[in-house]
Structure formats: structure tokens, C-alpha cells
């Protein structure tokens, strides 16, 4: 153990500060110290993608990043997508597509999709599949998730992916 | 009570209503077990065996105990002293005839066996302390496979048993096996292997135990498929009166059969909470989950088939050996289900079935989505082989052996009527949907270019719930009540973990009661509140769905009786409109359901009116029916790399009446992709010393978006047996029949190499081996 370090960051638009040991992962920091339990841990070794959050615009596996490395960053998690109870277009499209089942992989998928669409608002199906191959879902077989992504693209752009 | 019309208009059943669950799941506000945080909560972790089979010769916990932040270091012996000495071995789901303890005391029986529990301020500190626990082992000869276990000289894993065969072999005979084998034109033999793979829910197991010394109550926040079985296990193991144990479940991140009852770790954590008088959380990590939580499917079936040259299969002799792992629970009861189901929809005359479960130093056999699937894999591989030996078409041989059942049902040789089975119809649909002649031409053309295409077909049935055969199909309890605000509450012991029960049961209840979908709430996950039950066997829709329908209908009848009294009208003249009851055509007469609920509570009613607006239904499954169908895969195998690309995947299935088509399709796609994973990627591998080799997601590979095809689905809704309830299970079918479908297609693609596949796991390296490339 070593002395906790004070970490300041912006989480879903709100400034947060908490102390954490240098070894604490960003995922644990978000969940335990910021109370943001929407981010889930599925493997804790960087494969399943459930813990994906957006750090300064990039999708990051928060189980592989230390909280201290997030000092001063701007982080978006699943809790930052909706406006109160009002879902954003991606969430609404996923609901319409019955995108997810158990919901455990959901935060990672939503954040990976959000980052993907921020960079490329109109990806092809191949690009979608390649980008999302780093997120594992055990329930859906991915069919409904892909449908939800395409629904979100259509809703936002009014065009087909 | 009044008689209520059987057929209410269906506004919701049959439509893809959006999920009630999604508001919380899509916004990150679900509550999974790791999201539970209680005041003064501490964290548990386990010291686990690095050996497959070893005697424990010493444990030194002193250094771990001295670490700041550590609250308890509990050995197996110390834990036993905290538990009821009369309690049986903690077997979990199924039966466990052998004696063993919650944490190991004398010996360890697999890699990952829990030996010591450490509880500390944080999981980080608990894991630090676990590193400081010194356990001395004297390694024993490991039993790494079924062949070793069957050798009488192998080291017994349970000394009280004295051998590694867990129960005496049973041989059951249906029909006149000798006569059938004597009259057959030929005997076809095969040996089919399923490999060990596992559930892998994205959420690992876990719990938060909260023992209150002031009241003597244990509240366990849990993630499992039925709160009542966890409750009884914890009560028995901890020596508590059952009414002092409460199990709470909220959102569960998948299970697929794994999370049944209270695990050994959950018993230990509950005892730890009682020891410390504070809440204790345990969240399994992925390595523990892969190594220890449970595995499925390691089975070998030796089969002889009596066959006529016209392709008719007359009978089977089957010997099944199941590697049930180190702590046989469900594995001991598996044989009976495989035996019952192995004839499938095929009209064979005789079956001899022998089941031999063996114990090895590997993870325990647990239920995994269609646990009995060996019957379908074996039978469908065998049918392909028989077709090939006879030079028959693989679809034609199925058509010859399977009858249309809707009109004149046959009977499985193991006893069940095949009434409502539509597999034969699914084969007709198959040949309408797939142009086999066109495919064969394409296959030949591709081969000329050095490309290898293949087509595969397999059929199955699932007893979900099965057709009525003179006995109840189950006893599913559903309670319902009209709450003070007019909400229809439905209470079920089903514990959803992705299946969307909160949506589908609300659809059913809303239709049966005659209210809006939003007026119904499904209550799950609290053992103080919900009736007994658990989710499994694809019975959530037919049994609990059926119970929900009858409960909502009965409740409607009671509400109308009360309303009739309040409105001084005849029940026959009443209607439920906009959450109000009124006299038909007289809108001013309406009283809201909330008014009626409150009036009923006042108790001012004559004796003949039952104003208790609660119902308890015990639903026995009605006339039931089969789920089943046929899958077809078209693949291309790259013989340079051994990779399989699935060009097309078609599902033709019959799960009776669809409650919510989008959710049905989701269940099917999820199951199929787990089957694809089993065939191409997933293996819970051990070496010859029973060391576990697949402890991370870099070793245990799951399908991702780049490996899975688009899945086409055709629904047959053909033969309804019941007046009211014709929902059938759909959760397991995809997983049951995908592996033989895909293997059939791969074998077809590799037919130029003369490859005959009798195993289920064919990753690229294995394909290259089979074609002689390496």
C-alpha cells in the first residue's frame, strides 16, 4: 500500500475530486469513489470491453488505466449519455432494436459506439463490426446490437449505414 | 367467482413491445450485485488451489492476519466450525453423494478449489493478504480425463467413495432392442465427443452477505436464477431458520445455467458476515470464473444404430460417459435427460441407454443452456453418417425418419407423445428456403477454384414444456394482486437475467387483465415476497407465462366481482377501460382500479363477495407442446488457414405463440452464437496433469462481431394444443442445435478430403490437422 493521491477529473461534465491509491484502476475509482456504477467490469484484463469509457474523446478500457493517469481528464461514462430521463438517440435506437439483454456489456458497447460515431458518423457495416469486435456480449449474438447502431445512425443522419 | 371470457383481445402478446428493463440498463442505472454497497462493508477473496489434486499438509495464515486492513483469514476447518455440522455437502444444483466441505480441509480436488477466505477493508488488501497465506500441499496423482477415472487403479478423488465412477452404471432398455438389432439391414457405429466449454456470463458470480446480530437475520444480495434455492442452501449450511434468511436479487449480468442456488463461496461469505457482524462482499474475478465456477459438456457417446438400407433408423444402443468434474452435482442427473431426449422426433422402435458419470480433477459440471444437448449432437451427427454410408441425401434421410405429427402423433420410444412437434414441417420449409441444387452447383464450381463450401443441417426438439402426457408438466406458482394505486402486480419466482421477463409477463398480464402494459409490474428477486421457482429449462415462457395469464385472468374476475357489488351491476355488464371498471356504454359509471382496490381494502362487503384482491395460481402447464425445428448453415473453409467463414445461417423453429417476436429472435441469435463459439473458439482446456489452460479471455475465446453471421429466422407457429397458453421455450434451442448444424456444414465442405467429424470443437488448427495439412 502507498499513500493515496488526490485525483481531480471531470466526470460527465461535473468536476470530481477523490483520493485513491496509485494502484487503483480508473474503473474501480469511478465505481467506488465517484459512485458511477454504470461502468461494469467483465474481465479486468482488457479483453471484454465492458468497462470502456471515453477519456478526452478516446475510448479507453478503464480496467487497464490507473485512476492517477486520469488526473485532469474529461471522462464520459454511460451515465453521461442521457439528459435526465431523456435518452439520447443511440439509447433510443438501442431500445427500439431490443439491442441488449442482461445489460452487463451495455456500458462498454454504448461508449465504444459513441466514440466510433463521434469520429465517423456514417460507418459501413464492416467498419461497425470491426470497431465493435473489441466488445464482448454473451447474450445477443450481436444481431440486435448491430441493428441498434444502424438505427442510431439513421436517426441521426437520416441516411443508411 | 365470475366466469371470465377465455379470449381477451390481445393488444400486447405477439408484438415487439419495447423492454421495461431498458430504461435502467441503457442509462447505467441498473443494479448488479457488485453495485451494492452497504455501510461498513468489507471484501472477501479466496486462496485457491494451484494443484489439480493434492493433500493439504499445512496452512499458515499468520502473515496474512498481520496485514493492516485484514479482518479475518478463515481456513476450511475454521469455517466448518461456523456452519451447521449436520448440513450435507454443499452440492449446489442437483445431488452430491460425496462428502466435502465448503472450503477445502484435507485435500484439494481441482485447480481453483477454495482453501482459505480472506476478508479485508478492500479487495486490493484482501488479495494482498491472500498472497501471504502459505498453504503446503502434497501433490497426488491427478485424474485428468474420463479414461483415467474409469481405471480402477486411479487415485480416488473422494476417498469415502473409493473410486472415480460416481454412481453404478445404469442400463435402461426401451422396446425390444435385440429384435430390432436382429432384423436391421446394417449396424452403423460411431463415437461422438463433446468438448468441455462453459457459460461465461459477462458478469462473474458474486454476493453481498449482511448478517444482523440484533435480529439473527441474514440478508444476502445475490445474483442467481432462483432466490428460494439460495435461501434454503444458506439456511441449512448456516443452521438458520429459513424465515431468517432473505435473498435479494436485482439485475443479473447473464448466467446461462451457471448461477443456481448459493455456491460454496457464497456460503463462506455469509458465514464471514456472521463472524464479523458486518456486510461482506465477494465478487469473483474472471480467472476464478473460468477455472472454477463450473464447466459443461465433456461427454463421449458410443453408439450403435440399427438401420435399414432404405434409411429408416430402427433403434440405438448408447453408452454415455460424462466427465462431471471434481464435485458432481448436475452431472449425476444428466444421463436421464439425455436418455429421454436422444430419440428426438425420429420414429425409432428401440433404445438401450447406459450412463456412466465419472469424477475427475476438473471443474464441476454445471447446467449450461441445453445441458442435455449431447443427445442432439450425437443423434444428428449419426444421422449424417448413416446418410453418407447409404449414399442418401442428408435432408432426405431426416424426412424419411420424421413424421408430420400434427394430425396423428407418434410416440418417442422413451415415452413422450410427439403431439405438436413440427420438425417435419420445418424440413419442408428448409427445402423451400434453401435451393440445394443451386448450392451443390456452386459448391462444385467453387471446388474447381480450390474453395471449399459446405452445407449442414440438423434438427432438434425441446421439452419446453413438452406436451401433456397424463401428468402435470410442472407446478409454477404465480401470485398476483391489485395494488392500492390500481397497478396489477405479478409475483414470480422466476429470476430474469437477460430474458426480459419484466416485459413479456407484463404483456401477458396486461392482455389477460385488460389494462395497459404500463399498469402491470412484475415483481422478482425477493425471497420474502415471491413464490418458489427458478429460471431454467426454457420454461419461463410456457410455465410462468402461462401462470401469469391465469393469475391475471383470475384477478380480473375478482376485481369485476367487487366492482359489480360497488356499482350494483351484473358482472356481465361490466368492462375494463382506461384502468377503470364501468357499466358498458355508461362512461359516468366508471370507477378507477385504484378506487376499487381501496374500496376492497375497506372490507365492507357481503360474504358472497371475495374482496381479497390477491390470487395465488399453481399452473401445471396445460396441454403444453414441443419446441423444435431445423437449422441450416452454409460455410466456406479456408484450407490454407483452417478458418471457417459462415456465409449463411438459417433458423427454422417453432416455439409456439410468440409473446414478443424481437425478444424471441434475440434468444435465438444469442443461443446460435454460443453454439458457433463452442464449435470454432471455446474450450475449457486442461493439460494431461489437469492444469487449467484457459484462465483468461486470451485463452478462452468468445465470438465477437467479426465472427458471427447475420442469422435468418423463420417462425413456425403450427400446432396449438391448449385453449389459452401456447408459449413454448426458446432460450436453449439455438445452443442445442447449432453445433451439429455447423459441424455438418464443415464436414460437407471438407468432404473432398474424406473428413468425418465426430467431435464438436474444430478451431483452425484442428481443421488443418483433419485435412492433413499439418
PDB file of N, CA, C and O in Angstrom, chain B residues 41-63:
ATOM      1  N   UNK B  41     -19.147  -2.134   4.902  1.00  0.00           N
ATOM      2  CA  UNK B  41     -18.926  -3.349   4.104  1.00  0.00           C
ATOM      3  C   UNK B  41     -17.430  -3.634   3.926  1.00  0.00           C
ATOM      4  O   UNK B  41     -16.641  -2.729   3.691  1.00  0.00           O
ATOM      5  N   UNK B  42     -17.079  -4.913   4.034  1.00  0.00           N
ATOM      6  CA  UNK B  42     -15.702  -5.355   3.778  1.00  0.00           C
ATOM      7  C   UNK B  42     -15.724  -6.378   2.640  1.00  0.00           C
ATOM      8  O   UNK B  42     -16.796  -6.779   2.176  1.00  0.00           O
ATOM      9  N   UNK B  43     -14.528  -6.788   2.198  1.00  0.00           N
ATOM     10  CA  UNK B  43     -14.427  -7.523   0.936  1.00  0.00           C
ATOM     11  C   UNK B  43     -13.701  -8.857   1.113  1.00  0.00           C
ATOM     12  O   UNK B  43     -12.652  -8.909   1.752  1.00  0.00           O
ATOM     13  N   UNK B  44     -14.254  -9.878   0.507  1.00  0.00           N
ATOM     14  CA  UNK B  44     -13.678 -11.221   0.616  1.00  0.00           C
ATOM     15  C   UNK B  44     -12.978 -11.623  -0.674  1.00  0.00           C
ATOM     16  O   UNK B  44     -13.393 -11.234  -1.773  1.00  0.00           O
ATOM     17  N   UNK B  45     -11.939 -12.426  -0.512  1.00  0.00           N
ATOM     18  CA  UNK B  45     -11.347 -13.118  -1.657  1.00  0.00           C
ATOM     19  C   UNK B  45     -10.916 -14.502  -1.169  1.00  0.00           C
ATOM     20  O   UNK B  45     -10.899 -14.765   0.026  1.00  0.00           O
ATOM     21  N   UNK B  46     -10.571 -15.366  -2.112  1.00  0.00           N
ATOM     22  CA  UNK B  46     -10.263 -16.745  -1.746  1.00  0.00           C
ATOM     23  C   UNK B  46      -8.854 -17.135  -2.180  1.00  0.00           C
ATOM     24  O   UNK B  46      -8.418 -16.775  -3.277  1.00  0.00           O
ATOM     25  N   UNK B  47      -8.187 -17.861  -1.291  1.00  0.00           N
ATOM     26  CA  UNK B  47      -6.929 -18.518  -1.658  1.00  0.00           C
ATOM     27  C   UNK B  47      -7.338 -19.837  -2.296  1.00  0.00           C
ATOM     28  O   UNK B  47      -8.103 -20.613  -1.702  1.00  0.00           O
ATOM     29  N   UNK B  48      -6.863 -20.076  -3.497  1.00  0.00           N
ATOM     30  CA  UNK B  48      -7.326 -21.251  -4.243  1.00  0.00           C
ATOM     31  C   UNK B  48      -6.178 -22.183  -4.573  1.00  0.00           C
ATOM     32  O   UNK B  48      -5.019 -21.773  -4.639  1.00  0.00           O
ATOM     33  N   UNK B  49      -6.524 -23.408  -4.800  1.00  0.00           N
ATOM     34  CA  UNK B  49      -5.507 -24.424  -5.053  1.00  0.00           C
ATOM     35  C   UNK B  49      -4.828 -24.219  -6.405  1.00  0.00           C
ATOM     36  O   UNK B  49      -5.504 -24.086  -7.428  1.00  0.00           O
ATOM     37  N   UNK B  50      -3.495 -24.259  -6.413  1.00  0.00           N
ATOM     38  CA  UNK B  50      -2.792 -24.274  -7.703  1.00  0.00           C
ATOM     39  C   UNK B  50      -2.646 -25.694  -8.241  1.00  0.00           C
ATOM     40  O   UNK B  50      -2.209 -25.889  -9.374  1.00  0.00           O
ATOM     41  N   UNK B  51      -2.990 -26.673  -7.421  1.00  0.00           N
ATOM     42  CA  UNK B  51      -2.843 -28.081  -7.814  1.00  0.00           C
ATOM     43  C   UNK B  51      -4.193 -28.679  -8.216  1.00  0.00           C
ATOM     44  O   UNK B  51      -5.225 -28.325  -7.663  1.00  0.00           O
ATOM     45  N   UNK B  52      -4.144 -29.651  -9.118  1.00  0.00           N
ATOM     46  CA  UNK B  52      -5.365 -30.344  -9.510  1.00  0.00           C
ATOM     47  C   UNK B  52      -5.810 -31.311  -8.411  1.00  0.00           C
ATOM     48  O   UNK B  52      -7.001 -31.493  -8.175  1.00  0.00           O
ATOM     49  N   UNK B  53      -4.839 -31.938  -7.754  1.00  0.00           N
ATOM     50  CA  UNK B  53      -5.168 -32.981  -6.781  1.00  0.00           C
ATOM     51  C   UNK B  53      -4.032 -33.024  -5.772  1.00  0.00           C
ATOM     52  O   UNK B  53      -2.898 -33.325  -6.138  1.00  0.00           O
ATOM     53  N   UNK B  54      -4.313 -32.685  -4.560  1.00  0.00           N
ATOM     54  CA  UNK B  54      -3.235 -32.646  -3.564  1.00  0.00           C
ATOM     55  C   UNK B  54      -3.822 -32.710  -2.166  1.00  0.00           C
ATOM     56  O   UNK B  54      -4.983 -32.351  -1.942  1.00  0.00           O
ATOM     57  N   UNK B  55      -3.013 -33.201  -1.255  1.00  0.00           N
ATOM     58  CA  UNK B  55      -3.389 -33.206   0.151  1.00  0.00           C
ATOM     59  C   UNK B  55      -2.879 -31.907   0.778  1.00  0.00           C
ATOM     60  O   UNK B  55      -1.778 -31.455   0.455  1.00  0.00           O
ATOM     61  N   UNK B  56      -3.691 -31.327   1.632  1.00  0.00           N
ATOM     62  CA  UNK B  56      -3.249 -30.122   2.343  1.00  0.00           C
ATOM     63  C   UNK B  56      -2.503 -30.587   3.586  1.00  0.00           C
ATOM     64  O   UNK B  56      -3.066 -31.297   4.420  1.00  0.00           O
ATOM     65  N   UNK B  57      -1.236 -30.185   3.709  1.00  0.00           N
ATOM     66  CA  UNK B  57      -0.455 -30.646   4.866  1.00  0.00           C
ATOM     67  C   UNK B  57      -0.217 -29.530   5.872  1.00  0.00           C
ATOM     68  O   UNK B  57       0.232 -29.785   6.977  1.00  0.00           O
ATOM     69  N   UNK B  58      -0.493 -28.312   5.512  1.00  0.00           N
ATOM     70  CA  UNK B  58      -0.320 -27.237   6.478  1.00  0.00           C
ATOM     71  C   UNK B  58      -0.792 -25.913   5.921  1.00  0.00           C
ATOM     72  O   UNK B  58      -0.736 -25.685   4.712  1.00  0.00           O
ATOM     73  N   UNK B  59      -1.311 -25.058   6.810  1.00  0.00           N
ATOM     74  CA  UNK B  59      -1.734 -23.719   6.387  1.00  0.00           C
ATOM     75  C   UNK B  59      -1.212 -22.729   7.418  1.00  0.00           C
ATOM     76  O   UNK B  59      -1.435 -22.896   8.616  1.00  0.00           O
ATOM     77  N   UNK B  60      -0.504 -21.695   6.948  1.00  0.00           N
ATOM     78  CA  UNK B  60      -0.014 -20.644   7.842  1.00  0.00           C
ATOM     79  C   UNK B  60      -0.652 -19.323   7.419  1.00  0.00           C
ATOM     80  O   UNK B  60      -0.373 -18.806   6.338  1.00  0.00           O
ATOM     81  N   UNK B  61      -1.515 -18.807   8.279  1.00  0.00           N
ATOM     82  CA  UNK B  61      -2.236 -17.576   7.942  1.00  0.00           C
ATOM     83  C   UNK B  61      -1.677 -16.372   8.697  1.00  0.00           C
ATOM     84  O   UNK B  61      -2.228 -15.274   8.594  1.00  0.00           O
ATOM     85  N   UNK B  62      -0.582 -16.569   9.463  1.00  0.00           N
ATOM     86  CA  UNK B  62      -0.162 -15.520  10.403  1.00  0.00           C
ATOM     87  C   UNK B  62       0.231 -14.220   9.700  1.00  0.00           C
ATOM     88  O   UNK B  62      -0.145 -13.134  10.129  1.00  0.00           O
ATOM     89  N   UNK B  63       0.969 -14.339   8.623  1.00  0.00           N
ATOM     90  CA  UNK B  63       1.393 -13.112   7.923  1.00  0.00           C
ATOM     91  C   UNK B  63       0.203 -12.374   7.345  1.00  0.00           C
ATOM     92  O   UNK B  63       0.135 -11.146   7.379  1.00  0.00           O
TER      93      UNK B  63
END
